[in-house]
Short mmCIF file of C-alpha atoms in Angstrom, two decimals:
data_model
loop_
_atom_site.label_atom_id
_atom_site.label_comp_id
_atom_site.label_asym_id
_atom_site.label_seq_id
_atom_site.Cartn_x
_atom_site.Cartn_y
_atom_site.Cartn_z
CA UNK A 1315 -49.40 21.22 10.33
CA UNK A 1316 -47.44 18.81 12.66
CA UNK A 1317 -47.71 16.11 10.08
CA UNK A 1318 -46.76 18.24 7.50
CA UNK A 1319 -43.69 19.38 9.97
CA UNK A 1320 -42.57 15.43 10.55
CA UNK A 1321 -42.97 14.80 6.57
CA UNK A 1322 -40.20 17.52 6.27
CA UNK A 1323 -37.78 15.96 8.87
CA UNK A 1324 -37.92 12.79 7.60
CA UNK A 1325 -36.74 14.14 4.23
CA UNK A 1326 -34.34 15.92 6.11
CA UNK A 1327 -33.19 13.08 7.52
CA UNK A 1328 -32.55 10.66 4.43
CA UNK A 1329 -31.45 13.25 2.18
CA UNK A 1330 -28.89 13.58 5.13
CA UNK A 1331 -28.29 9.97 5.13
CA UNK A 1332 -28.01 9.75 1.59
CA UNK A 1333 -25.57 12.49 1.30
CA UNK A 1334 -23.31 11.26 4.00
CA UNK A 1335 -23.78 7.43 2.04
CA UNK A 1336 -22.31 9.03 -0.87
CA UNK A 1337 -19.06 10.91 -0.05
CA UNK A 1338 -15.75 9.53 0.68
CA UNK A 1339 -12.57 11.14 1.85
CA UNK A 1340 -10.34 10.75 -1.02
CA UNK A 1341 -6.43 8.88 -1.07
CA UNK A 1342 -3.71 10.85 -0.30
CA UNK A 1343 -3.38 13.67 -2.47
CA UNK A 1344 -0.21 15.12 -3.81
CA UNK A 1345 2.25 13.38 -6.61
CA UNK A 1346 5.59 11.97 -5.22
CA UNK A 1347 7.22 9.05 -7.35
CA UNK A 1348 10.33 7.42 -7.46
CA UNK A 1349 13.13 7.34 -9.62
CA UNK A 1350 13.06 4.08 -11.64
CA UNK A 1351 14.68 1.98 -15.00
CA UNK A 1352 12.58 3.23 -17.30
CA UNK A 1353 11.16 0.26 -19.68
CA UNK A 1354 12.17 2.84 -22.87
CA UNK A 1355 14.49 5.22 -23.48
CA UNK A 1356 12.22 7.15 -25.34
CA UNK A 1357 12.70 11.13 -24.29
CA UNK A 1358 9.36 12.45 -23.07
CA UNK A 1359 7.67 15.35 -21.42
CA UNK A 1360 8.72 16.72 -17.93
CA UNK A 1361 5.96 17.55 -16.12
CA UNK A 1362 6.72 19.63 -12.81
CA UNK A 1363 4.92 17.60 -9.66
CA UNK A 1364 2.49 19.15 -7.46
CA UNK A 1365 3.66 20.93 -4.34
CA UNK A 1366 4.66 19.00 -1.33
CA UNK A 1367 6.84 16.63 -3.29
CA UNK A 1368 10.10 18.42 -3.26
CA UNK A 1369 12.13 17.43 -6.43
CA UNK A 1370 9.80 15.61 -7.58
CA UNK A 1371 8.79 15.20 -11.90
CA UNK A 1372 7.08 13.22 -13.29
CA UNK A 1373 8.39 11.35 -17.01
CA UNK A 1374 5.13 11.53 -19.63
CA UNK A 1375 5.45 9.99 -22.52
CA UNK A 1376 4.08 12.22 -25.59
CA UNK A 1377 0.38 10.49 -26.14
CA UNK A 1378 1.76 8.69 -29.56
CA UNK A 1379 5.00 7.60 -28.76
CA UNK A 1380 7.73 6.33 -31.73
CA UNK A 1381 7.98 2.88 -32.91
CA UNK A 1382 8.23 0.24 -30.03
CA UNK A 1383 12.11 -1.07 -28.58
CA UNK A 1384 13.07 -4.81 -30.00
CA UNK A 1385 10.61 -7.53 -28.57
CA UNK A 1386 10.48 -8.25 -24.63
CA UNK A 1387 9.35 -11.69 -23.72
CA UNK A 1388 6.06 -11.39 -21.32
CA UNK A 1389 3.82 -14.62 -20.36
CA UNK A 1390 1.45 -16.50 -22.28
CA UNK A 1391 -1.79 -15.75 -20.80
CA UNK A 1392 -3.88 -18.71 -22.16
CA UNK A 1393 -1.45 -21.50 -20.87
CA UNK A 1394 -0.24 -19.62 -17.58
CA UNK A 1395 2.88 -19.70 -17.97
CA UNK A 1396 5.93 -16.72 -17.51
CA UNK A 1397 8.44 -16.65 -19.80
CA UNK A 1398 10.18 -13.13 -18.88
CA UNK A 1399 13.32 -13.08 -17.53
CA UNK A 1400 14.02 -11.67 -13.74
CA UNK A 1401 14.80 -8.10 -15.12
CA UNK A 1402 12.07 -7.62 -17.61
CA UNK A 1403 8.90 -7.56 -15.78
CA UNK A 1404 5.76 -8.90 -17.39
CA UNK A 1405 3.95 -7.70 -14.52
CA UNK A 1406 1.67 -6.72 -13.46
CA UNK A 1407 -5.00 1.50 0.02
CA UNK A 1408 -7.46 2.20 4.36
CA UNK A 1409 -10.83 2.07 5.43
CA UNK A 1410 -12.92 -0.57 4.25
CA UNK A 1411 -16.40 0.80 3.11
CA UNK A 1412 -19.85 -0.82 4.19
CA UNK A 1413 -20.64 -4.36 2.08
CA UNK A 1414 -23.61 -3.99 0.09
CA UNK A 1415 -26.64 -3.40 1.96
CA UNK A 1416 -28.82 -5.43 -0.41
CA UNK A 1417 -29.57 -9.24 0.18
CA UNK A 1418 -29.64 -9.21 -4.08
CA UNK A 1419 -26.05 -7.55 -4.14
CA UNK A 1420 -24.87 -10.41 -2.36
CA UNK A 1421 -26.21 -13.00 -3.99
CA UNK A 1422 -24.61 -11.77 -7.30
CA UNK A 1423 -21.22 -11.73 -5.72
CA UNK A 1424 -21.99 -15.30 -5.45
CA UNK A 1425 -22.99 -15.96 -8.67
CA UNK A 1426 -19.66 -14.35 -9.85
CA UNK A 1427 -20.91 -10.72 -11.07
CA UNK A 1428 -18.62 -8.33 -9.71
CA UNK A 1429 -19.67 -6.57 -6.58
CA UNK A 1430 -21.23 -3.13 -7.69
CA UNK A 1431 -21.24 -0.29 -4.35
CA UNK A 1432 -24.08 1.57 -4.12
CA UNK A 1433 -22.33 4.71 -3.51
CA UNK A 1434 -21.79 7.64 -6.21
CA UNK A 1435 -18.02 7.10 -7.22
CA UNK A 1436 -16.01 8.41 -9.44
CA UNK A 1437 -12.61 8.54 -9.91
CA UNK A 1438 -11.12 11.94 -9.41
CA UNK A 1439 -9.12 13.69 -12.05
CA UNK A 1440 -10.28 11.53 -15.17
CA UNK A 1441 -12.34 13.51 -17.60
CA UNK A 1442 -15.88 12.24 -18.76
CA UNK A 1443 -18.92 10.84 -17.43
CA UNK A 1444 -18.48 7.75 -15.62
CA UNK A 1445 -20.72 5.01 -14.56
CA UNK A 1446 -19.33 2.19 -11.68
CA UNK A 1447 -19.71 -1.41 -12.60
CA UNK A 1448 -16.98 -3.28 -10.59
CA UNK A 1449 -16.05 -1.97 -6.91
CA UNK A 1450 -14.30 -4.35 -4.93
CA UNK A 1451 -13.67 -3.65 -1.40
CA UNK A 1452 -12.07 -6.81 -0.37
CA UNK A 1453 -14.41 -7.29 3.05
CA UNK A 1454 -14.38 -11.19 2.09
CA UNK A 1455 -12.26 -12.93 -0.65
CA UNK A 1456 -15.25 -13.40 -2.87
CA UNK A 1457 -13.55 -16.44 -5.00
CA UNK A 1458 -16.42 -16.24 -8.13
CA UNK A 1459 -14.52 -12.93 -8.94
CA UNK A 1460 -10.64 -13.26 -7.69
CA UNK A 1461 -8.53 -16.79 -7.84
CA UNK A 1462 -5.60 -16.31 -5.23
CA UNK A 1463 -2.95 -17.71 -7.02
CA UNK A 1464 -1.80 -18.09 -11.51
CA UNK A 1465 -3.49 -20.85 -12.72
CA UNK A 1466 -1.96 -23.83 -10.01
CA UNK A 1467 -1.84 -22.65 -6.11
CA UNK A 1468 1.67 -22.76 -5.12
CA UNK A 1469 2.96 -25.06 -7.96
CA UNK A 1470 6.43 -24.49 -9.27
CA UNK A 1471 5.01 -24.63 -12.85
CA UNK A 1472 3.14 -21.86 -12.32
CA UNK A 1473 5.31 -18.85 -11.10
CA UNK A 1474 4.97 -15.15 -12.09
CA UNK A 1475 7.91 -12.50 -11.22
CA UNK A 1476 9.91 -15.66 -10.07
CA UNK A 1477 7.48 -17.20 -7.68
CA UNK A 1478 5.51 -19.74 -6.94
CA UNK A 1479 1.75 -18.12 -6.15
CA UNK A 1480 0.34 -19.61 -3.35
CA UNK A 1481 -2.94 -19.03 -1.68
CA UNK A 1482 -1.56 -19.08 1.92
CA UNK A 1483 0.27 -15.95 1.30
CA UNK A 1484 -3.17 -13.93 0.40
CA UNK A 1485 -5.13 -12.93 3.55
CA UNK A 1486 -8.45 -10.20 3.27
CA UNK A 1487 -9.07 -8.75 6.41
CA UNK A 1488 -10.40 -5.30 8.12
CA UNK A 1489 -10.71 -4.14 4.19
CA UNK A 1490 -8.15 -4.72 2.83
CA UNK A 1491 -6.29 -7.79 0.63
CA UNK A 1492 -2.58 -8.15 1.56
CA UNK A 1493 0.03 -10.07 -0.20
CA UNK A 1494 3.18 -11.31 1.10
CA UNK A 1495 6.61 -12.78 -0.08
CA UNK A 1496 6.62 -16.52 2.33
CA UNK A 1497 10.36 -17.06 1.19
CA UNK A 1498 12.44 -16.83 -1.43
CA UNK A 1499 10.52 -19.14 -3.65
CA UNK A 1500 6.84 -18.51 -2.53
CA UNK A 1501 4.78 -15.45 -3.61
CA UNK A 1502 1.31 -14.38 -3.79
CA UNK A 1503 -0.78 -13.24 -6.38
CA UNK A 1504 -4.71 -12.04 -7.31
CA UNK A 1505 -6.44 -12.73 -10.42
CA UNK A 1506 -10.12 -11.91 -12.23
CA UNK A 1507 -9.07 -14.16 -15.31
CA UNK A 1508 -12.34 -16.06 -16.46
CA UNK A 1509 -10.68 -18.58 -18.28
CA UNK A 1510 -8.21 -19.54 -15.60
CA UNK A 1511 -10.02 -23.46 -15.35
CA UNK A 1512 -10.67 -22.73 -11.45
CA UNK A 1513 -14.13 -24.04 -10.73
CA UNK A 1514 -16.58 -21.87 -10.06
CA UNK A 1515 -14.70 -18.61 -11.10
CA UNK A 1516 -16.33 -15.94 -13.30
CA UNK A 1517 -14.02 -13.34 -12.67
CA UNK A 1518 -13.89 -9.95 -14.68
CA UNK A 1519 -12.59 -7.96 -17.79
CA UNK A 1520 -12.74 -4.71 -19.17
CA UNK A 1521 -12.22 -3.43 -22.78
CA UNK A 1522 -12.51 0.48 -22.60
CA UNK A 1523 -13.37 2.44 -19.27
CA UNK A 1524 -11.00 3.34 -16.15
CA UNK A 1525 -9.32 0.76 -13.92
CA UNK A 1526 -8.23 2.10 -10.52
CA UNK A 1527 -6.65 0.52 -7.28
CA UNK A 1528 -5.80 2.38 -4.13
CA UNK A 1529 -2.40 0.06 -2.76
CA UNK A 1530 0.25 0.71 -0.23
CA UNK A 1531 3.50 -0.57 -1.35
CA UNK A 1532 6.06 -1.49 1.42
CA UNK A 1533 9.38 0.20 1.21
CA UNK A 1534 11.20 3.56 2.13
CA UNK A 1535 11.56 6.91 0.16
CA UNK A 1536 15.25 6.46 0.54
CA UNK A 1537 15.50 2.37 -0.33
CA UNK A 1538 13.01 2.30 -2.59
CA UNK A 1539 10.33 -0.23 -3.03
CA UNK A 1540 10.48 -3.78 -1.24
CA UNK A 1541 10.66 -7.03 -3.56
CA UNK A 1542 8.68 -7.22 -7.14
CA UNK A 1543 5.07 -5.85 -6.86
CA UNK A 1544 2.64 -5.17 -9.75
CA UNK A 1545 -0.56 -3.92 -10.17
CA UNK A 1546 -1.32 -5.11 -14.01
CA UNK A 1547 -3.82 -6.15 -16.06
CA UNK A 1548 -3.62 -8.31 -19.43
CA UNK A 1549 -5.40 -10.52 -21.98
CA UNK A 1550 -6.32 -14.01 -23.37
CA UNK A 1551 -3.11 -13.93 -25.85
CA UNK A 1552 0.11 -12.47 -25.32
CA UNK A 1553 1.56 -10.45 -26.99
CA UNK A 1554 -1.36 -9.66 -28.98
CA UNK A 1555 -3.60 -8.92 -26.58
CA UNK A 1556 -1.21 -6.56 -24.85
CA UNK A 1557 -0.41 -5.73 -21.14
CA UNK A 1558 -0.84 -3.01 -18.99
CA UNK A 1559 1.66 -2.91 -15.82
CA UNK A 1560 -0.56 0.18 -14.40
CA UNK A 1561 2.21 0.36 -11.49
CA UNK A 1562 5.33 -1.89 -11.29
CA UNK A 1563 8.18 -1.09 -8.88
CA UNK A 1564 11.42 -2.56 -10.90
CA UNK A 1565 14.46 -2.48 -8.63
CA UNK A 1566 12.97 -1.00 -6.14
CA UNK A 1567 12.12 1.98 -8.12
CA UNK A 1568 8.41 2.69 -9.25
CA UNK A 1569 7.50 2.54 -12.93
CA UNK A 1570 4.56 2.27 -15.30
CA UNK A 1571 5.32 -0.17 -18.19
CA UNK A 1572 2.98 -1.27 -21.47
CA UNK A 1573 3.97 -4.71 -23.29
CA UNK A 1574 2.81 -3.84 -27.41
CA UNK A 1575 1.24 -6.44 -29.42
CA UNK A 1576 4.13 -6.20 -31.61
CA UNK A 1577 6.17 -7.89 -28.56
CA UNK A 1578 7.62 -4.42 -27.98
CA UNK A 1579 7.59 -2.44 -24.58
CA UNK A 1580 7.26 1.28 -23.41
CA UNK A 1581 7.08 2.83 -20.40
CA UNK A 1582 8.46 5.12 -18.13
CA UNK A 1583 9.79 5.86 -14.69
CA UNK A 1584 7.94 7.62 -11.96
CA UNK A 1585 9.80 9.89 -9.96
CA UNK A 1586 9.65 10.11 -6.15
CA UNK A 1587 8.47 8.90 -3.37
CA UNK A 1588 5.89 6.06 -3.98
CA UNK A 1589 6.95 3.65 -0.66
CA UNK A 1590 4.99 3.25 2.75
CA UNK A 1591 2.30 5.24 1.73
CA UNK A 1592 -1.30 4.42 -0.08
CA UNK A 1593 -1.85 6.03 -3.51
CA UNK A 1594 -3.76 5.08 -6.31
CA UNK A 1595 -2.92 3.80 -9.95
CA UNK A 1596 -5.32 3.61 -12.30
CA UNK A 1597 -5.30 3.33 -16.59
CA UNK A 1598 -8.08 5.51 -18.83
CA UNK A 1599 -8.15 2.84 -21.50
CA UNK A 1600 -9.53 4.13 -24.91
CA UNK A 1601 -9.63 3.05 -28.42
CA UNK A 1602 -6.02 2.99 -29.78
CA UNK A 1603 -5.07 5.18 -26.38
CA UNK A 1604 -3.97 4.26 -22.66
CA UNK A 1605 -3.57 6.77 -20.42
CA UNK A 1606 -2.00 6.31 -16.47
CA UNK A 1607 -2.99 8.18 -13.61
CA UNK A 1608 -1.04 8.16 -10.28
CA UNK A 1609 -3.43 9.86 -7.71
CA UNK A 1610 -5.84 11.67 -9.66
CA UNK A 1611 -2.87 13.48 -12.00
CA UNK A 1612 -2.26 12.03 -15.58
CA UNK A 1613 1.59 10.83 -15.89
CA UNK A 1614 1.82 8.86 -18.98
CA UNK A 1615 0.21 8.55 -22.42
CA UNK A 1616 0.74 6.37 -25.16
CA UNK A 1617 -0.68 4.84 -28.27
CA UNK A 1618 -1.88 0.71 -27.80
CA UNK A 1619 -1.54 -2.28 -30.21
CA UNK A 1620 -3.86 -4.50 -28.64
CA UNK A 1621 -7.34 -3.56 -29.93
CA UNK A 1622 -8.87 -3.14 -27.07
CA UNK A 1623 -8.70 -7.21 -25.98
CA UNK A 1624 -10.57 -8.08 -23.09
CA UNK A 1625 -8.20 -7.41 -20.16
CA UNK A 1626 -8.45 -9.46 -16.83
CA UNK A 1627 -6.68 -7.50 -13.47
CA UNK A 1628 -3.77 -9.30 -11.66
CA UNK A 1629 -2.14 -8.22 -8.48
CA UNK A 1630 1.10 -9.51 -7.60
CA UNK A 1631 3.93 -9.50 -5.56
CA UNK A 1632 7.52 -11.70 -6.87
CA UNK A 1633 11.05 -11.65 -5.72
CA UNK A 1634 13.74 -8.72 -6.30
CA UNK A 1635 17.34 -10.30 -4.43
CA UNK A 1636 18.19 -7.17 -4.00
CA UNK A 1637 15.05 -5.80 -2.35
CA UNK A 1638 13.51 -8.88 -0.68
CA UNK A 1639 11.27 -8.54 3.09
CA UNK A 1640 9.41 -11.79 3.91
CA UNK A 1641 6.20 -11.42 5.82
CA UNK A 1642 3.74 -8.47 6.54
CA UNK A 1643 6.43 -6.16 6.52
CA UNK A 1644 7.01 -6.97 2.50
CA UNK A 1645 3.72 -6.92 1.85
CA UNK A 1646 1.48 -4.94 -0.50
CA UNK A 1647 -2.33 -3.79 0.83
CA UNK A 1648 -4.96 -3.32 -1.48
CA UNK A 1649 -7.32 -1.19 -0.40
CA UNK A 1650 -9.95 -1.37 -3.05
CA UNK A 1651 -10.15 -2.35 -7.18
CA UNK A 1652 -13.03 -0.55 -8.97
CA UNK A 1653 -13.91 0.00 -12.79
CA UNK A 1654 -15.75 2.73 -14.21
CA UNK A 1655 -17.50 3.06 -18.29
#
């Protein structure tokens, strides 16, 4: 009887254990956006925003939007280099959570397979069954997965959002991986791209599935957004392959912006309040079908050109003149990257 007794407190025990492994408090909940240039003029839906965001809507497009605006220049993805202009963005949270407990976890992080958390995620408010197979948590700068800078570290030939990237101005720490604005000429930027020529780099792509980041963008609900951040994620060949700016601040003002194989762009502007706070911005990629979630709540919906291309993830942060901070206190934290099938 007493070892029966003991068997049943041990179960107790790791079901307890088990069950307190596998829940996490979620990210701030609530919608608040920002008003912002809207990539396309196109009219779309006003949806109302939750409660606790006073005047706040939220822009979403109809889920097959009309005919794409005149061609956008973007960057060519398989030679590195930018070619949109200042005002046209081709873009683009905090608790860190345990590293892998496995020695075997590790060792594929090494090896360049992305690091896979043991716990039961998924993301919340995105319909369907989901299964986690990237979850970065940015307790090291594992660099098989992530290169810290587009293509050449801190080389003038290589800028995105009109920056240099440079290596020096990513830091991981306590969780989380924060990039800074140096100067005026010197930016910072995160890649998975596996065909980037770094050595060593395996990185990681997604065709179909959810994409999800929890980030804190610096800035003010009254000044809007601090320099040019993006949260993006894009393929081999652009325009054909597409882009996905999941979150892009433009002018200090947040929007969500897709770059069409046909060189076109759509998007739409977020309104609210999306500064000095952690939310998260994720994209429910489907065949023929992208739709953007802000926090758990759909906002936008629209119909892709790209095929479903193998997309890589970039986060970056450029120059705005008219919004620049230098330092931490222009910085963007990243509190975690994960992808879902």
């Amino acid at each position: 009887m007493k070892t029966r007794m003991l068997q049943c407190l041990c179960c107790l025990l790791v079901i307890g254990g088990l069950s307190a492994s596998a829940v996490r408090i979620p990210a701030e909940t609530g919608l608040s956006a920002d008003p912002a240039e809207a990539a396309s003029g196109s009219p779309g839906v006003i949806v109302p925003a939750p409660s606790g965001s006073p005047g706040s809507t939220v822009t979403a497009a109809p889920a097959a939007p009309p005919d794409a605006p005149a061609a956008a220049p973007g960057l060519d993805a398989s030679t590195g280099q930018a070619t949109a202009p200042a005002d046209a963005a081709p873009s683009d949270a905090a608790p860190a959570d345990a590293p892998p407990a496995d020695d075997t976890a590790q060792d594929d992080s090494l090896k360049g397979k992305p690091v896979v958390s043991s716990q039961g995620l998924e993301p919340a408010g995105v319909p369907g069954t989901w299964h986690l197979v990237f979850d970065e948590e940015f307790n090291t700068l594992n660099p098989a997965v992530w290169t810290p800078y587009w293509f050449n570290d801190c080389d003038p030939k290589s800028k995105m959002n009109g920056v240099k990237t440079c290596s020096s101005n990513v830091t991981v720490a306590n969780g989380e991986a924060v990039l800074q604005l140096s100067d005026s000429d010197s930016g910072a930027l995160l890649s998975t791209n596996p065909k980037d020529g770094v050595s060593g780099h395996v990185g990681f792509q997604y065709t179909t599935g959810y994409v999800e980041a929890r980030i804190y963008f610096p800035g003010t609900c009254s000044g809007g957004i601090y320099n040019w951040p993006a949260w993006w994620s894009t393929g081999q060949s652009y325009p054909k392959t597409g882009e996905i700016d999941v979150a892009e601040p433009l002018a200090g003002n947040m929007t969500t912006v897709y770059h069409s194989a046909s060189g076109g762009e759509l998007g739409s502007a977020i309104v609210g309040c999306w500064a000095g706070g952690y939310h998260t911005y994720g994209v429910h990629r489907m065949a023929g079908v992208n739709d953007i979630y802000f926090d758990g709540r759909r906002v936008y919906s629209y119909a892709s050109q790209d095929g479903n291309a193998p997309h890589y993830l970039i986060l970056n942060v450029g120059l705005n003149p008219n919004q620049r901070t230098f330092g931490p206190a222009g910085a963007i934290k990243v509190d975690w990257v994960r992808a879902w099938q």
